[in-house]
PDB file of N, CA and C in Angstrom:
ATOM      1  N   UNK A  27     -15.585   8.282   5.389  1.00  0.00           N
ATOM      2  CA  UNK A  27     -14.400   9.103   5.345  1.00  0.00           C
ATOM      3  C   UNK A  27     -13.674   8.812   4.036  1.00  0.00           C
ATOM      4  N   UNK A  28     -13.464   9.844   3.230  1.00  0.00           N
ATOM      5  CA  UNK A  28     -12.860   9.668   1.908  1.00  0.00           C
ATOM      6  C   UNK A  28     -11.431   9.157   1.993  1.00  0.00           C
ATOM      7  N   UNK A  29     -10.687   9.646   2.968  1.00  0.00           N
ATOM      8  CA  UNK A  29      -9.301   9.211   3.114  1.00  0.00           C
ATOM      9  C   UNK A  29      -9.226   7.724   3.450  1.00  0.00           C
ATOM     10  N   UNK A  30     -10.096   7.265   4.323  1.00  0.00           N
ATOM     11  CA  UNK A  30     -10.136   5.846   4.689  1.00  0.00           C
ATOM     12  C   UNK A  30     -10.526   4.998   3.480  1.00  0.00           C
ATOM     13  N   UNK A  31     -11.509   5.461   2.705  1.00  0.00           N
ATOM     14  CA  UNK A  31     -11.917   4.733   1.501  1.00  0.00           C
ATOM     15  C   UNK A  31     -10.758   4.636   0.511  1.00  0.00           C
ATOM     16  N   UNK A  32     -10.022   5.745   0.371  1.00  0.00           N
ATOM     17  CA  UNK A  32      -8.880   5.758  -0.540  1.00  0.00           C
ATOM     18  C   UNK A  32      -7.808   4.784  -0.062  1.00  0.00           C
ATOM     19  N   UNK A  33      -7.551   4.765   1.242  1.00  0.00           N
ATOM     20  CA  UNK A  33      -6.560   3.837   1.779  1.00  0.00           C
ATOM     21  C   UNK A  33      -7.000   2.392   1.548  1.00  0.00           C
ATOM     22  N   UNK A  34      -8.281   2.114   1.711  1.00  0.00           N
ATOM     23  CA  UNK A  34      -8.786   0.759   1.465  1.00  0.00           C
ATOM     24  C   UNK A  34      -8.548   0.347   0.015  1.00  0.00           C
ATOM     25  N   UNK A  35      -8.757   1.278  -0.921  1.00  0.00           N
ATOM     26  CA  UNK A  35      -8.517   0.984  -2.335  1.00  0.00           C
ATOM     27  C   UNK A  35      -7.044   0.682  -2.581  1.00  0.00           C
ATOM     28  N   UNK A  36      -6.171   1.457  -1.950  1.00  0.00           N
ATOM     29  CA  UNK A  36      -4.736   1.239  -2.115  1.00  0.00           C
ATOM     30  C   UNK A  36      -4.331  -0.114  -1.535  1.00  0.00           C
ATOM     31  N   UNK A  37      -4.886  -0.474  -0.389  1.00  0.00           N
ATOM     32  CA  UNK A  37      -4.559  -1.768   0.215  1.00  0.00           C
ATOM     33  C   UNK A  37      -5.015  -2.925  -0.670  1.00  0.00           C
ATOM     34  N   UNK A  38      -6.121  -2.742  -1.380  1.00  0.00           N
ATOM     35  CA  UNK A  38      -6.590  -3.783  -2.298  1.00  0.00           C
ATOM     36  C   UNK A  38      -5.597  -3.978  -3.445  1.00  0.00           C
ATOM     37  N   UNK A  39      -4.883  -2.901  -3.794  1.00  0.00           N
ATOM     38  CA  UNK A  39      -3.888  -3.006  -4.860  1.00  0.00           C
ATOM     39  C   UNK A  39      -2.726  -3.909  -4.459  1.00  0.00           C
ATOM     40  N   UNK A  40      -2.566  -4.143  -3.169  1.00  0.00           N
ATOM     41  CA  UNK A  40      -1.492  -5.014  -2.702  1.00  0.00           C
ATOM     42  C   UNK A  40      -1.606  -6.404  -3.323  1.00  0.00           C
ATOM     43  N   UNK A  41      -2.828  -6.879  -3.526  1.00  0.00           N
ATOM     44  CA  UNK A  41      -3.018  -8.185  -4.172  1.00  0.00           C
ATOM     45  C   UNK A  41      -2.431  -8.163  -5.579  1.00  0.00           C
ATOM     46  N   UNK A  42      -2.640  -7.059  -6.298  1.00  0.00           N
ATOM     47  CA  UNK A  42      -2.093  -6.941  -7.650  1.00  0.00           C
ATOM     48  C   UNK A  42      -0.570  -6.884  -7.618  1.00  0.00           C
ATOM     49  N   UNK A  43      -0.024  -6.164  -6.648  1.00  0.00           N
ATOM     50  CA  UNK A  43       1.428  -6.075  -6.517  1.00  0.00           C
ATOM     51  C   UNK A  43       2.006  -7.461  -6.233  1.00  0.00           C
ATOM     52  N   UNK A  44       1.359  -8.217  -5.364  1.00  0.00           N
ATOM     53  CA  UNK A  44       1.823  -9.576  -5.061  1.00  0.00           C
ATOM     54  C   UNK A  44       1.762 -10.467  -6.305  1.00  0.00           C
ATOM     55  N   UNK A  45       0.693 -10.337  -7.085  1.00  0.00           N
ATOM     56  CA  UNK A  45       0.550 -11.111  -8.318  1.00  0.00           C
ATOM     57  C   UNK A  45       1.679 -10.770  -9.292  1.00  0.00           C
ATOM     58  N   UNK A  46       1.960  -9.478  -9.432  1.00  0.00           N
ATOM     59  CA  UNK A  46       3.043  -9.039 -10.317  1.00  0.00           C
ATOM     60  C   UNK A  46       4.373  -9.612  -9.830  1.00  0.00           C
ATOM     61  N   UNK A  47       4.582  -9.611  -8.524  1.00  0.00           N
ATOM     62  CA  UNK A  47       5.822 -10.176  -7.976  1.00  0.00           C
ATOM     63  C   UNK A  47       5.955 -11.663  -8.289  1.00  0.00           C
ATOM     64  N   UNK A  48       4.849 -12.400  -8.179  1.00  0.00           N
ATOM     65  CA  UNK A  48       4.888 -13.832  -8.475  1.00  0.00           C
ATOM     66  C   UNK A  48       5.230 -14.072  -9.941  1.00  0.00           C
ATOM     67  N   UNK A  49       4.566 -13.341 -10.830  1.00  0.00           N
ATOM     68  CA  UNK A  49       4.833 -13.509 -12.260  1.00  0.00           C
ATOM     69  C   UNK A  49       6.246 -13.064 -12.598  1.00  0.00           C
ATOM     70  N   UNK A  50       6.687 -11.991 -11.960  1.00  0.00           N
ATOM     71  CA  UNK A  50       8.050 -11.512 -12.180  1.00  0.00           C
ATOM     72  C   UNK A  50       9.082 -12.522 -11.724  1.00  0.00           C
ATOM     73  N   UNK A  51       8.806 -13.183 -10.599  1.00  0.00           N
ATOM     74  CA  UNK A  51       9.729 -14.207 -10.100  1.00  0.00           C
ATOM     75  C   UNK A  51       9.840 -15.354 -11.101  1.00  0.00           C
ATOM     76  N   UNK A  52       8.715 -15.722 -11.708  1.00  0.00           N
ATOM     77  CA  UNK A  52       8.749 -16.775 -12.736  1.00  0.00           C
ATOM     78  C   UNK A  52       9.572 -16.331 -13.940  1.00  0.00           C
ATOM     79  N   UNK A  53       9.403 -15.069 -14.331  1.00  0.00           N
ATOM     80  CA  UNK A  53      10.194 -14.545 -15.446  1.00  0.00           C
ATOM     81  C   UNK A  53      11.684 -14.546 -15.109  1.00  0.00           C
ATOM     82  N   UNK A  54      11.999 -14.163 -13.893  1.00  0.00           N
ATOM     83  CA  UNK A  54      13.406 -14.131 -13.485  1.00  0.00           C
ATOM     84  C   UNK A  54      14.015 -15.526 -13.472  1.00  0.00           C
ATOM     85  N   UNK A  55      13.224 -16.526 -13.070  1.00  0.00           N
ATOM     86  CA  UNK A  55      13.724 -17.901 -13.045  1.00  0.00           C
ATOM     87  C   UNK A  55      14.026 -18.399 -14.454  1.00  0.00           C
ATOM     88  N   UNK A  56      13.209 -17.973 -15.409  1.00  0.00           N
ATOM     89  CA  UNK A  56      13.401 -18.445 -16.780  1.00  0.00           C
ATOM     90  C   UNK A  56      14.367 -17.564 -17.569  1.00  0.00           C
ATOM     91  N   UNK A  57      14.777 -16.465 -16.983  1.00  0.00           N
ATOM     92  CA  UNK A  57      15.668 -15.526 -17.657  1.00  0.00           C
ATOM     93  C   UNK A  57      17.106 -16.019 -17.595  1.00  0.00           C
ATOM     94  N   UNK A  58      17.837 -15.770 -18.666  1.00  0.00           N
ATOM     95  CA  UNK A  58      19.243 -16.167 -18.696  1.00  0.00           C
ATOM     96  C   UNK A  58      20.172 -14.983 -18.496  1.00  0.00           C
ATOM     97  N   UNK A  59      19.619 -13.769 -18.416  1.00  0.00           N
ATOM     98  CA  UNK A  59      20.483 -12.593 -18.270  1.00  0.00           C
ATOM     99  C   UNK A  59      20.961 -12.444 -16.830  1.00  0.00           C
ATOM    100  N   UNK A  60      22.017 -11.677 -16.667  1.00  0.00           N
ATOM    101  CA  UNK A  60      22.600 -11.413 -15.349  1.00  0.00           C
ATOM    102  C   UNK A  60      21.584 -10.686 -14.483  1.00  0.00           C
ATOM    103  N   UNK A  61      21.369 -11.177 -13.270  1.00  0.00           N
ATOM    104  CA  UNK A  61      20.354 -10.582 -12.396  1.00  0.00           C
ATOM    105  C   UNK A  61      20.708  -9.160 -11.981  1.00  0.00           C
ATOM    106  N   UNK A  62      21.982  -8.774 -12.066  1.00  0.00           N
ATOM    107  CA  UNK A  62      22.363  -7.406 -11.715  1.00  0.00           C
ATOM    108  C   UNK A  62      21.914  -6.407 -12.773  1.00  0.00           C
ATOM    109  N   UNK A  63      21.650  -6.881 -13.972  1.00  0.00           N
ATOM    110  CA  UNK A  63      21.257  -5.983 -15.058  1.00  0.00           C
ATOM    111  C   UNK A  63      19.959  -6.452 -15.706  1.00  0.00           C
ATOM    112  N   UNK A  64      19.076  -7.046 -14.924  1.00  0.00           N
ATOM    113  CA  UNK A  64      17.842  -7.595 -15.457  1.00  0.00           C
ATOM    114  C   UNK A  64      16.738  -6.542 -15.397  1.00  0.00           C
ATOM    115  N   UNK A  65      16.174  -6.164 -16.556  1.00  0.00           N
ATOM    116  CA  UNK A  65      15.127  -5.134 -16.561  1.00  0.00           C
ATOM    117  C   UNK A  65      13.860  -5.556 -15.813  1.00  0.00           C
ATOM    118  N   UNK A  66      13.545  -6.846 -15.824  1.00  0.00           N
ATOM    119  CA  UNK A  66      12.366  -7.330 -15.095  1.00  0.00           C
ATOM    120  C   UNK A  66      12.571  -7.119 -13.599  1.00  0.00           C
ATOM    121  N   UNK A  67      13.745  -7.465 -13.111  1.00  0.00           N
ATOM    122  CA  UNK A  67      14.030  -7.294 -11.684  1.00  0.00           C
ATOM    123  C   UNK A  67      13.999  -5.818 -11.298  1.00  0.00           C
ATOM    124  N   UNK A  68      14.557  -4.963 -12.135  1.00  0.00           N
ATOM    125  CA  UNK A  68      14.530  -3.519 -11.848  1.00  0.00           C
ATOM    126  C   UNK A  68      13.102  -3.000 -11.827  1.00  0.00           C
ATOM    127  N   UNK A  69      12.274  -3.461 -12.759  1.00  0.00           N
ATOM    128  CA  UNK A  69      10.879  -3.029 -12.804  1.00  0.00           C
ATOM    129  C   UNK A  69      10.122  -3.486 -11.557  1.00  0.00           C
ATOM    130  N   UNK A  70      10.339  -4.729 -11.139  1.00  0.00           N
ATOM    131  CA  UNK A  70       9.694  -5.230  -9.922  1.00  0.00           C
ATOM    132  C   UNK A  70      10.112  -4.417  -8.697  1.00  0.00           C
ATOM    133  N   UNK A  71      11.382  -4.089  -8.615  1.00  0.00           N
ATOM    134  CA  UNK A  71      11.858  -3.279  -7.492  1.00  0.00           C
ATOM    135  C   UNK A  71      11.206  -1.899  -7.498  1.00  0.00           C
ATOM    136  N   UNK A  72      11.062  -1.311  -8.682  1.00  0.00           N
ATOM    137  CA  UNK A  72      10.424   0.004  -8.798  1.00  0.00           C
ATOM    138  C   UNK A  72       8.961  -0.062  -8.382  1.00  0.00           C
ATOM    139  N   UNK A  73       8.251  -1.087  -8.831  1.00  0.00           N
ATOM    140  CA  UNK A  73       6.836  -1.257  -8.470  1.00  0.00           C
ATOM    141  C   UNK A  73       6.698  -1.400  -6.958  1.00  0.00           C
ATOM    142  N   UNK A  74       7.527  -2.233  -6.356  1.00  0.00           N
ATOM    143  CA  UNK A  74       7.449  -2.452  -4.909  1.00  0.00           C
ATOM    144  C   UNK A  74       7.786  -1.192  -4.122  1.00  0.00           C
ATOM    145  N   UNK A  75       8.827  -0.487  -4.539  1.00  0.00           N
ATOM    146  CA  UNK A  75       9.187   0.761  -3.850  1.00  0.00           C
ATOM    147  C   UNK A  75       8.064   1.780  -3.950  1.00  0.00           C
ATOM    148  N   UNK A  76       7.479   1.907  -5.140  1.00  0.00           N
ATOM    149  CA  UNK A  76       6.397   2.877  -5.344  1.00  0.00           C
ATOM    150  C   UNK A  76       5.184   2.536  -4.489  1.00  0.00           C
ATOM    151  N   UNK A  77       4.821   1.271  -4.454  1.00  0.00           N
ATOM    152  CA  UNK A  77       3.671   0.863  -3.643  1.00  0.00           C
ATOM    153  C   UNK A  77       3.947   1.088  -2.160  1.00  0.00           C
ATOM    154  N   UNK A  78       5.128   0.694  -1.704  1.00  0.00           N
ATOM    155  CA  UNK A  78       5.473   0.870  -0.289  1.00  0.00           C
ATOM    156  C   UNK A  78       5.473   2.342   0.105  1.00  0.00           C
ATOM    157  N   UNK A  79       6.000   3.195  -0.772  1.00  0.00           N
ATOM    158  CA  UNK A  79       6.017   4.633  -0.500  1.00  0.00           C
ATOM    159  C   UNK A  79       4.601   5.176  -0.404  1.00  0.00           C
ATOM    160  N   UNK A  80       3.756   4.798  -1.349  1.00  0.00           N
ATOM    161  CA  UNK A  80       2.367   5.260  -1.341  1.00  0.00           C
ATOM    162  C   UNK A  80       1.641   4.799  -0.084  1.00  0.00           C
ATOM    163  N   UNK A  81       1.784   3.532   0.253  1.00  0.00           N
ATOM    164  CA  UNK A  81       1.098   2.992   1.433  1.00  0.00           C
ATOM    165  C   UNK A  81       1.572   3.673   2.715  1.00  0.00           C
ATOM    166  N   UNK A  82       2.871   3.920   2.825  1.00  0.00           N
ATOM    167  CA  UNK A  82       3.372   4.552   4.052  1.00  0.00           C
ATOM    168  C   UNK A  82       2.965   6.018   4.137  1.00  0.00           C
ATOM    169  N   UNK A  83       2.891   6.704   3.003  1.00  0.00           N
ATOM    170  CA  UNK A  83       2.473   8.109   3.016  1.00  0.00           C
ATOM    171  C   UNK A  83       1.002   8.252   3.383  1.00  0.00           C
ATOM    172  N   UNK A  84       0.212   7.233   3.125  1.00  0.00           N
ATOM    173  CA  UNK A  84      -1.208   7.283   3.470  1.00  0.00           C
ATOM    174  C   UNK A  84      -1.452   7.090   4.959  1.00  0.00           C
ATOM    175  N   UNK A  85      -0.561   6.388   5.627  1.00  0.00           N
ATOM    176  CA  UNK A  85      -0.786   6.070   7.038  1.00  0.00           C
ATOM    177  C   UNK A  85      -0.823   7.314   7.914  1.00  0.00           C
ATOM    178  N   UNK A  86       0.077   8.258   7.708  1.00  0.00           N
ATOM    179  CA  UNK A  86       0.130   9.453   8.554  1.00  0.00           C
ATOM    180  C   UNK A  86      -1.130  10.294   8.432  1.00  0.00           C
ATOM    181  N   UNK A  87      -1.574  10.661   7.208  1.00  0.00           N
ATOM    182  CA  UNK A  87      -2.811  11.454   7.127  1.00  0.00           C
ATOM    183  C   UNK A  87      -4.025  10.718   7.683  1.00  0.00           C
ATOM    184  N   UNK A  88      -4.074   9.406   7.483  1.00  0.00           N
ATOM    185  CA  UNK A  88      -5.208   8.641   7.999  1.00  0.00           C
ATOM    186  C   UNK A  88      -5.196   8.639   9.522  1.00  0.00           C
ATOM    187  N   UNK A  89      -4.043   8.438  10.115  1.00  0.00           N
ATOM    188  CA  UNK A  89      -3.946   8.475  11.580  1.00  0.00           C
ATOM    189  C   UNK A  89      -4.309   9.854  12.110  1.00  0.00           C
ATOM    190  N   UNK A  90      -3.826  10.912  11.446  1.00  0.00           N
ATOM    191  CA  UNK A  90      -4.166  12.276  11.856  1.00  0.00           C
ATOM    192  C   UNK A  90      -5.665  12.506  11.754  1.00  0.00           C
ATOM    193  N   UNK A  91      -6.253  12.021  10.663  1.00  0.00           N
ATOM    194  CA  UNK A  91      -7.692  12.177  10.453  1.00  0.00           C
ATOM    195  C   UNK A  91      -8.483  11.458  11.543  1.00  0.00           C
ATOM    196  N   UNK A  92      -8.052  10.261  11.894  1.00  0.00           N
ATOM    197  CA  UNK A  92      -8.738   9.499  12.943  1.00  0.00           C
ATOM    198  C   UNK A  92      -8.620  10.186  14.296  1.00  0.00           C
ATOM    199  N   UNK A  93      -7.460  10.775  14.570  1.00  0.00           N
ATOM    200  CA  UNK A  93      -7.279  11.481  15.838  1.00  0.00           C
ATOM    201  C   UNK A  93      -8.170  12.713  15.905  1.00  0.00           C
ATOM    202  N   UNK A  94      -8.247  13.449  14.801  1.00  0.00           N
ATOM    203  CA  UNK A  94      -9.110  14.634  14.764  1.00  0.00           C
ATOM    204  C   UNK A  94     -10.560  14.223  14.944  1.00  0.00           C
ATOM    205  N   UNK A  95     -10.954  13.175  14.227  1.00  0.00           N
ATOM    206  CA  UNK A  95     -12.338  12.700  14.314  1.00  0.00           C
ATOM    207  C   UNK A  95     -12.682  12.261  15.731  1.00  0.00           C
ATOM    208  N   UNK A  96     -11.780  11.536  16.374  1.00  0.00           N
ATOM    209  CA  UNK A  96     -12.076  11.061  17.730  1.00  0.00           C
ATOM    210  C   UNK A  96     -12.061  12.201  18.743  1.00  0.00           C
ATOM    211  N   UNK A  97     -11.276  13.234  18.499  1.00  0.00           N
ATOM    212  CA  UNK A  97     -11.239  14.347  19.446  1.00  0.00           C
ATOM    213  C   UNK A  97     -12.444  15.267  19.293  1.00  0.00           C
ATOM    214  N   UNK A  98     -13.092  15.232  18.129  1.00  0.00           N
ATOM    215  CA  UNK A  98     -14.265  16.083  17.924  1.00  0.00           C
ATOM    216  C   UNK A  98     -15.566  15.351  18.192  1.00  0.00           C
ATOM    217  N   UNK A  99     -15.482  14.065  18.412  1.00  0.00           N
ATOM    218  CA  UNK A  99     -16.674  13.278  18.712  1.00  0.00           C
ATOM    219  C   UNK A  99     -16.996  13.421  20.192  1.00  0.00           C
ATOM    220  N   UNK A 100     -18.232  13.766  20.463  1.00  0.00           N
ATOM    221  CA  UNK A 100     -18.645  13.894  21.861  1.00  0.00           C
ATOM    222  C   UNK A 100     -19.647  12.804  22.185  1.00  0.00           C
ATOM    223  N   UNK A 101     -19.596  12.368  23.393  1.00  0.00           N
ATOM    224  CA  UNK A 101     -20.516  11.336  23.853  1.00  0.00           C
ATOM    225  C   UNK A 101     -21.469  11.963  24.855  1.00  0.00           C
ATOM    226  N   UNK A 102     -22.736  11.761  24.606  1.00  0.00           N
ATOM    227  CA  UNK A 102     -23.754  12.287  25.510  1.00  0.00           C
ATOM    228  C   UNK A 102     -24.323  11.118  26.294  1.00  0.00           C
ATOM    229  N   UNK A 103     -24.267  11.233  27.595  1.00  0.00           N
ATOM    230  CA  UNK A 103     -24.839  10.184  28.436  1.00  0.00           C
ATOM    231  C   UNK A 103     -25.983  10.784  29.228  1.00  0.00           C
ATOM    232  N   UNK A 104     -26.956   9.979  29.455  1.00  0.00           N
ATOM    233  CA  UNK A 104     -28.103  10.427  30.250  1.00  0.00           C
ATOM    234  C   UNK A 104     -28.286   9.487  31.418  1.00  0.00           C
ATOM    235  N   UNK A 105     -28.678  10.048  32.520  1.00  0.00           N
ATOM    236  CA  UNK A 105     -28.977   9.229  33.693  1.00  0.00           C
ATOM    237  C   UNK A 105     -30.463   8.943  33.698  1.00  0.00           C
ATOM    238  N   UNK A 106     -30.811   7.707  33.750  1.00  0.00           N
ATOM    239  CA  UNK A 106     -32.233   7.333  33.760  1.00  0.00           C
ATOM    240  C   UNK A 106     -32.748   7.216  35.159  1.00  0.00           C
TER     241      UNK A 106
END
């Protein structure tokens, strides 16, 4: 299923997002600028929001696809 494969690829990106967050946290710790106006912090927030939005938007079509697939699957049983 292409949609499931695409969702799996997006979920793998979560590792990259976590890595970026870790590096960003280190940058923020070493930064002397005000955290309310820190471009690194704003960028991290944007990355996280974008990833979360993408991941949540994928869940609905995938669930719909799985429901359609399961409703069209028929099981044939035979009595021996």
